[in-house]
Coordinates of C-alpha atoms (C1' of nucleotides) in Angstrom, one line a residue:
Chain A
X144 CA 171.6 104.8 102.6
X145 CA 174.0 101.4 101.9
X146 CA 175.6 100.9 105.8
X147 CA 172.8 98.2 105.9
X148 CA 174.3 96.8 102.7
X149 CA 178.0 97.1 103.8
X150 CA 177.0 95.1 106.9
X151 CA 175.1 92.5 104.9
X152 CA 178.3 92.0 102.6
X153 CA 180.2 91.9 105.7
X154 CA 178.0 89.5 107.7
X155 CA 178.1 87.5 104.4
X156 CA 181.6 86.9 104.2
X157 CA 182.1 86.6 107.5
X158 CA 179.2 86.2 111.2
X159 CA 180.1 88.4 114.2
X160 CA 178.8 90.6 116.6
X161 CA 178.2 94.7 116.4
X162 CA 182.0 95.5 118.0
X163 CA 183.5 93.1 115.8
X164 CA 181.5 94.7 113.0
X165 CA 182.5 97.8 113.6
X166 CA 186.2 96.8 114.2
X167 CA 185.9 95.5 110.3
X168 CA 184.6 98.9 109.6
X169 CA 187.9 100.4 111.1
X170 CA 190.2 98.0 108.9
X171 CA 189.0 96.3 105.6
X172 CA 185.3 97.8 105.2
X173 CA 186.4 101.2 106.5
X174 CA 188.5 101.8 103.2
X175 CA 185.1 101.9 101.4
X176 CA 182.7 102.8 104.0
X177 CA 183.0 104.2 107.3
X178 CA 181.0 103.8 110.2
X179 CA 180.6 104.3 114.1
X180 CA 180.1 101.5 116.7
X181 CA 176.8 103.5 118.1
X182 CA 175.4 103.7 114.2
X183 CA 176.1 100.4 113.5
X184 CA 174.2 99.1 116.5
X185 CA 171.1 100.9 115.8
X186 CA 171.5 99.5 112.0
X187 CA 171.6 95.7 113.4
X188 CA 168.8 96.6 115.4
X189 CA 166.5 97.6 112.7
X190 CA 167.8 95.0 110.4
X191 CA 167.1 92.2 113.4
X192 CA 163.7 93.4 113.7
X193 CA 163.1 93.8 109.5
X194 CA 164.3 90.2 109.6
X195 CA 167.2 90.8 107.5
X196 CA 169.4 89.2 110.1
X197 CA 169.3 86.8 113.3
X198 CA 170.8 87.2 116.3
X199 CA 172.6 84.0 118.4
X200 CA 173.6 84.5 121.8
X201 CA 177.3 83.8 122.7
X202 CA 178.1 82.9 126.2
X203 CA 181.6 83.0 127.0
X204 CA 182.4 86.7 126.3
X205 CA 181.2 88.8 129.5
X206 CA 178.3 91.0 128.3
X207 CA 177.2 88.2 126.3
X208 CA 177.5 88.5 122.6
X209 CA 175.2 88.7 120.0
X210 CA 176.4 87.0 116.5
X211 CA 174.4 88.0 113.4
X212 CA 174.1 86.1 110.6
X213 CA 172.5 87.0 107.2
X214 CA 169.0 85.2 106.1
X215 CA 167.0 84.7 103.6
X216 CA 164.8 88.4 103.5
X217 CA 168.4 90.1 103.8
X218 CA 169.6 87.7 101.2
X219 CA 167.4 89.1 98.9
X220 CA 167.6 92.6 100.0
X221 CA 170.8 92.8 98.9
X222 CA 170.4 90.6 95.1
X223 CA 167.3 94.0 94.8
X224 CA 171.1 96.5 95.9
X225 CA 173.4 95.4 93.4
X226 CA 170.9 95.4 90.4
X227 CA 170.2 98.8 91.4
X228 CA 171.9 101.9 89.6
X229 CA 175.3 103.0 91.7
X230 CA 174.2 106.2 93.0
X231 CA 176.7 109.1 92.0
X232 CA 178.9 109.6 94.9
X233 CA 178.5 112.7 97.0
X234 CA 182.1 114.2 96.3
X235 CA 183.5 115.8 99.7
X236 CA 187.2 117.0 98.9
X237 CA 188.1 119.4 102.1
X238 CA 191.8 119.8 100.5
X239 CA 190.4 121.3 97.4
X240 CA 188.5 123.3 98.9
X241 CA 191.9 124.9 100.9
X242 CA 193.6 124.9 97.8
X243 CA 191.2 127.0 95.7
X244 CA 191.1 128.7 98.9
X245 CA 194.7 129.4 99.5
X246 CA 194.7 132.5 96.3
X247 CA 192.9 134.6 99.3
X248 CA 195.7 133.5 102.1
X249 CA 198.3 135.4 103.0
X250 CA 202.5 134.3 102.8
X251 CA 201.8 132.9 106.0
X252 CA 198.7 131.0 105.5
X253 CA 200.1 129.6 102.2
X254 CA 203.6 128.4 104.1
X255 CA 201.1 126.6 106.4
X256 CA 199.3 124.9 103.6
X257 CA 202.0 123.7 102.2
X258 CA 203.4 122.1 105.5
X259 CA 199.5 120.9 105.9
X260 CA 199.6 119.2 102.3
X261 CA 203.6 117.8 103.2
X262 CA 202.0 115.9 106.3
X263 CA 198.9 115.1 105.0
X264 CA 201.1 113.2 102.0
X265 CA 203.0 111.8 104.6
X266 CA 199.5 110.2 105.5
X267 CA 198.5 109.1 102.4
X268 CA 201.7 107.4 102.3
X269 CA 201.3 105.5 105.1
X270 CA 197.7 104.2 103.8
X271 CA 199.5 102.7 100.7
X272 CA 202.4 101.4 102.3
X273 CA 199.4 99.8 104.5
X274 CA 197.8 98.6 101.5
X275 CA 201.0 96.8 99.8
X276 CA 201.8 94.6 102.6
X277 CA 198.5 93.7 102.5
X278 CA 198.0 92.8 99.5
X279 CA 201.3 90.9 100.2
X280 CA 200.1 88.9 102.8
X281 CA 196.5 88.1 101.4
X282 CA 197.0 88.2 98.1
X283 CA 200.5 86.2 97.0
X284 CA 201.4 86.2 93.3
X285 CA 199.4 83.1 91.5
X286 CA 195.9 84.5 91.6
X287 CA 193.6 82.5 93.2
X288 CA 190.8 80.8 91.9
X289 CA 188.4 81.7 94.7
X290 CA 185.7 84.3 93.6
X291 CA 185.6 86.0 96.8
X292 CA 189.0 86.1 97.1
X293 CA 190.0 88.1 93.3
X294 CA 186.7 90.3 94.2
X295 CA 188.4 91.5 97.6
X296 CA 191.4 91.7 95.6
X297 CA 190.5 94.2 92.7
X298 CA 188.5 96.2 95.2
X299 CA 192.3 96.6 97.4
X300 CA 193.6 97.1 93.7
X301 CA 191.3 100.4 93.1
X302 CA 192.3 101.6 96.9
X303 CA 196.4 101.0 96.0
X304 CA 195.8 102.7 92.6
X305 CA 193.4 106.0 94.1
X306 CA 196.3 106.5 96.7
X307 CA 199.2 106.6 93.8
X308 CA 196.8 108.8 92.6
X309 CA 196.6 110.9 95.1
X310 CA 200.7 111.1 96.1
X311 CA 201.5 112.0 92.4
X312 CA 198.8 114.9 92.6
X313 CA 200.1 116.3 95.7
X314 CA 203.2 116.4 94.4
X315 CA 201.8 118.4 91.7
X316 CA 199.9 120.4 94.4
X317 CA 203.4 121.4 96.6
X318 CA 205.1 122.3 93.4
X319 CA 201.9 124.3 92.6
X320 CA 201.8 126.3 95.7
X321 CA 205.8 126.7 96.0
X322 CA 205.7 128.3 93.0
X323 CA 203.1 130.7 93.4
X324 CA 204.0 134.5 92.7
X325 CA 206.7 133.7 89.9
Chain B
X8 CA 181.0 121.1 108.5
X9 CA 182.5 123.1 105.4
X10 CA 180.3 124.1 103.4
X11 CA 180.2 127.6 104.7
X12 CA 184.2 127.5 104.0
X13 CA 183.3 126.0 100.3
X14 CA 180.8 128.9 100.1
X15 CA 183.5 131.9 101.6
X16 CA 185.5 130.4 98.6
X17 CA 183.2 130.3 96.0
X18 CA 182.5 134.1 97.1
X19 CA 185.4 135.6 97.6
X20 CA 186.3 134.8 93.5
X21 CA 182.9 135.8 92.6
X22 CA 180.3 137.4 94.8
X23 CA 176.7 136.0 94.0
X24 CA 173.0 135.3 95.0
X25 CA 171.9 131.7 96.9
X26 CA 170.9 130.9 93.3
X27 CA 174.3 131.5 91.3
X28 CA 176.1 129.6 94.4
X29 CA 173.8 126.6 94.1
X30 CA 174.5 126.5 89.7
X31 CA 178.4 126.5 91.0
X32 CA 177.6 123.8 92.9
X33 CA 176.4 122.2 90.1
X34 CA 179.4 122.8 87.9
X35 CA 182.9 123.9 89.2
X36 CA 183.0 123.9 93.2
X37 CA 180.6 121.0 93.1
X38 CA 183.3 118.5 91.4
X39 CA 184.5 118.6 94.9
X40 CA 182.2 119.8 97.2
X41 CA 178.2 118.9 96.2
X42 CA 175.3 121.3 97.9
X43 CA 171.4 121.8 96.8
X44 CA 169.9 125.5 96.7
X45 CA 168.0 124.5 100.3
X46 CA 170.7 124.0 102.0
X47 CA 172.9 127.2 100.5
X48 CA 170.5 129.6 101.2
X49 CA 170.3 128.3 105.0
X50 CA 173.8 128.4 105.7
X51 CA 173.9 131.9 103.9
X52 CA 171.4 132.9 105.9
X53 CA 173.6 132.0 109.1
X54 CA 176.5 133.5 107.8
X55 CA 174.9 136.7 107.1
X56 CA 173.7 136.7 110.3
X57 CA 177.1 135.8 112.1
X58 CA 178.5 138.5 110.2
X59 CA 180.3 136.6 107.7
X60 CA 179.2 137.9 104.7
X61 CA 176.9 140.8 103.4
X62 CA 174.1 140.7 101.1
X63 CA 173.2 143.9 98.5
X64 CA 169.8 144.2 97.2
X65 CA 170.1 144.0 93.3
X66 CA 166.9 144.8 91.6
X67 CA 166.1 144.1 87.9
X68 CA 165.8 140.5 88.6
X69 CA 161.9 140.0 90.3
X70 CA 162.3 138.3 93.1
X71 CA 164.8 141.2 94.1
X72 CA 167.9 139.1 93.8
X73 CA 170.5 139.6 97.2
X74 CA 174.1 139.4 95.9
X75 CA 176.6 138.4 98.7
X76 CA 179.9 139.4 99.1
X77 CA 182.5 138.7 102.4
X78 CA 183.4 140.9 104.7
X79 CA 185.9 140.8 107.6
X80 CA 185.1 138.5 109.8
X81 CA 184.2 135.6 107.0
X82 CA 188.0 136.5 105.5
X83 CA 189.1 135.9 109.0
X84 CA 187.2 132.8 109.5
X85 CA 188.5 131.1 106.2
X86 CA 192.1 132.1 107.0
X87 CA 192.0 130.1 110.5
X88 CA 190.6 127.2 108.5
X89 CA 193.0 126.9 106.0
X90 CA 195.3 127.0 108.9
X91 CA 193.2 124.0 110.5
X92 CA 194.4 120.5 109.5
X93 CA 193.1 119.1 107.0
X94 CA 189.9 116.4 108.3
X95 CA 190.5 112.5 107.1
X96 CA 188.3 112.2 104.0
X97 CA 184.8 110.2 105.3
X98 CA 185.2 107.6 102.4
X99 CA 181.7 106.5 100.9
X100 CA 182.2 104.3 97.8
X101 CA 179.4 102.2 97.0
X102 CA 180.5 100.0 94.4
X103 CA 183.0 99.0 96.2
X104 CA 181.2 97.7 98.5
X105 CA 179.0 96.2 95.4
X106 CA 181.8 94.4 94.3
X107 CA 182.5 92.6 97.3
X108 CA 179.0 91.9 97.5
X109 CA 179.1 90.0 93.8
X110 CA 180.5 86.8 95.7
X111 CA 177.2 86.2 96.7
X112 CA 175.3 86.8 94.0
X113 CA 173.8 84.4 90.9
X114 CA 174.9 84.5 87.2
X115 CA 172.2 86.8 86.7
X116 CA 172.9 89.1 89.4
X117 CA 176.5 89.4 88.1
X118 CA 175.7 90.0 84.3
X119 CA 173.7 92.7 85.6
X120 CA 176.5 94.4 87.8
X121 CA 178.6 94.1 84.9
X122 CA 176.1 96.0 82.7
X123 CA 176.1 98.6 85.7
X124 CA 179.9 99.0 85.9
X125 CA 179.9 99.9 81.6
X126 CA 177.4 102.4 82.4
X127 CA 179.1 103.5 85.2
X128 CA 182.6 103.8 83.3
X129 CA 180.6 105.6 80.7
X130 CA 179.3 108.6 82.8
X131 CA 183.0 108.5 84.4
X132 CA 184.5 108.9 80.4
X133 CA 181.9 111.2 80.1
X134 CA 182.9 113.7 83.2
X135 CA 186.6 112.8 82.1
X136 CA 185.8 114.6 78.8
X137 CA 183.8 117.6 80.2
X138 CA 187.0 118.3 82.4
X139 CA 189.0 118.3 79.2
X140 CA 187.4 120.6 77.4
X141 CA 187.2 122.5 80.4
X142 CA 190.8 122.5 80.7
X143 CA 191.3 123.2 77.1
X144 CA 188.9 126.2 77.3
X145 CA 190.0 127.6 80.3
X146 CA 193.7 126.5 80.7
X147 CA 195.4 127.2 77.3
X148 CA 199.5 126.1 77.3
X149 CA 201.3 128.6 78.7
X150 CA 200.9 128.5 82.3
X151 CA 199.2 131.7 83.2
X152 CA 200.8 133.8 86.3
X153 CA 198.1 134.3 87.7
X154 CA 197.6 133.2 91.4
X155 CA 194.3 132.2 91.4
X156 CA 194.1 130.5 88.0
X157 CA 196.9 128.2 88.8
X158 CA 195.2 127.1 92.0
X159 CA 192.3 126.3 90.1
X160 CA 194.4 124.5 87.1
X161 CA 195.9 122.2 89.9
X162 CA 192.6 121.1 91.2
X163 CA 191.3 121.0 87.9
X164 CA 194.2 118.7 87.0
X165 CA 192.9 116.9 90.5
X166 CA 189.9 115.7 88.8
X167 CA 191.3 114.7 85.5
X168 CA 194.0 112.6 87.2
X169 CA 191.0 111.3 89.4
X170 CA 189.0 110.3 86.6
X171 CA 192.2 108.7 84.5
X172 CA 192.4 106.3 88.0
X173 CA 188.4 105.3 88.4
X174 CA 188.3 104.5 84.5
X175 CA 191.3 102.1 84.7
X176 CA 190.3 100.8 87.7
X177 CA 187.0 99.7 86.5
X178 CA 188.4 97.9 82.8
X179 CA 190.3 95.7 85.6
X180 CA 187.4 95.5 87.6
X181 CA 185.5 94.4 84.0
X182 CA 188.3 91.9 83.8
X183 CA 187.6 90.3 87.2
X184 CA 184.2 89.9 87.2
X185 CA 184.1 88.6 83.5
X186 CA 186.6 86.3 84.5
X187 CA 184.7 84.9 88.0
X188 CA 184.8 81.1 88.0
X189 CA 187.5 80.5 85.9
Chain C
dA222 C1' 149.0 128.3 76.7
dA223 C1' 152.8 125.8 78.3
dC224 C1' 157.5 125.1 79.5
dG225 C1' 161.8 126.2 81.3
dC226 C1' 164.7 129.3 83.8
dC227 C1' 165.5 132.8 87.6
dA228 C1' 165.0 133.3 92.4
dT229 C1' 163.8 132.3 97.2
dG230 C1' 162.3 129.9 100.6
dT231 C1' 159.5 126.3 104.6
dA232 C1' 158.8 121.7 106.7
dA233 C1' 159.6 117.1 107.8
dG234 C1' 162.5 113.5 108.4
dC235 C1' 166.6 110.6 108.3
dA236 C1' 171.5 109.7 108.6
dG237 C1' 175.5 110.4 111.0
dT238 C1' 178.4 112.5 114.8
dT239 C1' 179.6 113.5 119.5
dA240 C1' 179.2 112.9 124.2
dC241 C1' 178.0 110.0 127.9
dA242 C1' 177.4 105.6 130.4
dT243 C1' 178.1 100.8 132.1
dG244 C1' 180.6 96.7 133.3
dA245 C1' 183.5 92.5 132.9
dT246 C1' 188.1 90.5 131.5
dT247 C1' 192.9 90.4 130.6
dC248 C1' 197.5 91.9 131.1
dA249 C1' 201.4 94.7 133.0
Chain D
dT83 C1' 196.0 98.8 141.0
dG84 C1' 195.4 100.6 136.7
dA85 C1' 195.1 100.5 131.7
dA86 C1' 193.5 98.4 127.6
dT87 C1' 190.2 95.6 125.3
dC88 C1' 185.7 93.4 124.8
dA89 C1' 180.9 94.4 124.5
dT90 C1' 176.6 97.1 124.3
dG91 C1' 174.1 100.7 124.4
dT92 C1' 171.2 105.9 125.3
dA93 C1' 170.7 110.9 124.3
dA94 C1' 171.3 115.1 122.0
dC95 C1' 172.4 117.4 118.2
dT96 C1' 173.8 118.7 113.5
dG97 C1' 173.9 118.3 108.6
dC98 C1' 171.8 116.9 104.7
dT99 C1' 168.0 115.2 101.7
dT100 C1' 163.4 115.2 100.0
dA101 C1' 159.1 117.1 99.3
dC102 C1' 156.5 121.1 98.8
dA103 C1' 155.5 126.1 97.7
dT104 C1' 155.5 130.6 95.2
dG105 C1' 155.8 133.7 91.4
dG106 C1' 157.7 136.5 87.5
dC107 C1' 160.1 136.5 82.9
dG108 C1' 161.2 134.8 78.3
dT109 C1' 160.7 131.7 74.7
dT110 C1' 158.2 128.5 71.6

DNA sequence: AACGCCATGTAAGCAGTTACATGATTCA
DNA sequence: TGAATCATGTAACTGCTTACATGGCGTT
């Protein structure tokens, strides 16, 4: 119930069309929120009609694009959001699932967890290293004084410190399942 | 699309009615995997009727409660899962995208998000210390040998590590947005 | 008598995913 | 010539949420 909010943040801080939104949703946004192209153009729809957001027409680009901007009613729209409680996120964690899940598996199924859990690390891995040249490139050492700028920058802060997080648990998970029956 | 996996899971330690899953899901499978009672009892009714999983008719309880149990083909099922890899988590963090969205708000707008994130961090402390206590209940120091128990002390240990991370994210996210314009 | 817990469901609707479809431009 | 990218959609379906409904038992 928040895509339209994550697009109004997102048109905020920056005007462009439905791909380029959901480009943004593949990269920055995406850490946070995810999103289809075909969701996100119904969204902008809805929005454009609620009169959240306008619509200008840029020739140039073949199909003609459509660049949406943020006004007043979607302004306000999202002040209402952010005074609101955070609703308590819906936890979804397959891989705990599959762990609990592994006491049931045979020696097979359990050596093919653990290569599972080794490649999904790798994964996670990847995402940080992602994250620290980053935050390297956007973010260089004297912290800015821009508002937007340290907000974007915490928010990369809680992705860099959930996926230490979630390398140092792994590792706790392999040693966990390679030690299983003594 | 793994629910009825969450549910084989939940089943296969402890055979139950709809009702029992659905407290579960309130308490120990749903720190990583959330469900209402509706939406349990449909799924078990598709399970039971895929073959899945069978039900015994308990009497005592009025309603005539139906305790399920797996069979065969539900063991089956969850041991080609756990083989499956494992999906990319469909990230939905809401106050991140709050956050971001403080750059365009007003003083008063921000004093209020502020407020929002202490009483966020304080339901966070709060499940922090229900894990605990679980932990301390459940988990006593030497590492039990059993299979299953270790499993569940690692995922356990999941949580507690993920709710170490969210409450130091959010004293630096206190920091930033106390510190916003200079 | 009222409230909360045990126990099981139906119905309506919305959000999100997957598959399909079109067409122009740019680059190898 | 073909592939990748830009750009915008429709249609069908599935999963999940919200609201509503029923009824007995135990406790205060």
């Amino acid at each position: 119930m928040a895509l339209e909010h994550a697009i109004l943040v997102s048109l905020l801080e920056q005007p462009g069309s439905g791909y380029e939104l959901a480009r943004r949703f593949e990269r920055s946004i995406g850490r946070f929120w995810t999103a289809t192209h075909q969701q996100i153009y119904r969204v902008l729809k809805r929005m454009e009609t609620d009169g959240w957001i306008t619509a200008d027409q840029v020739a140039g680009g073949r199909p003609d694009k459509r660049s949406y901007s943020v006004v007043g009613p979607g302004r306000d729209v999202l002040a209402d959001w952010l005074r609101a409680p955070v609703q308590p996120e819906a936890v979804r964690h397959e891989l705990a699932v599959k762990i609990r899940g592994a006491a049931f598996a045979d020696a097979a199924g359990r050596t093919a967890l653990v290569a599972e859990v080794e490649r999904y690390r790798a994964s996670h891995h990847e995402i940080l290293a992602g994250y620290l040249t980053g935050e390297a490139r956007d973010f260089p050492d004297p912290p800015g004084e821009d508002d937007r700028h340290r907000l974007q920058h915490v928010v990369l802060r809680g992705g860099i410190a959930y996926e230490r997080m979630v390398l140092a648990w792994l590792d706790d998970v392999l040693d966990t399942l390679r030690g299983l029956g003594r």
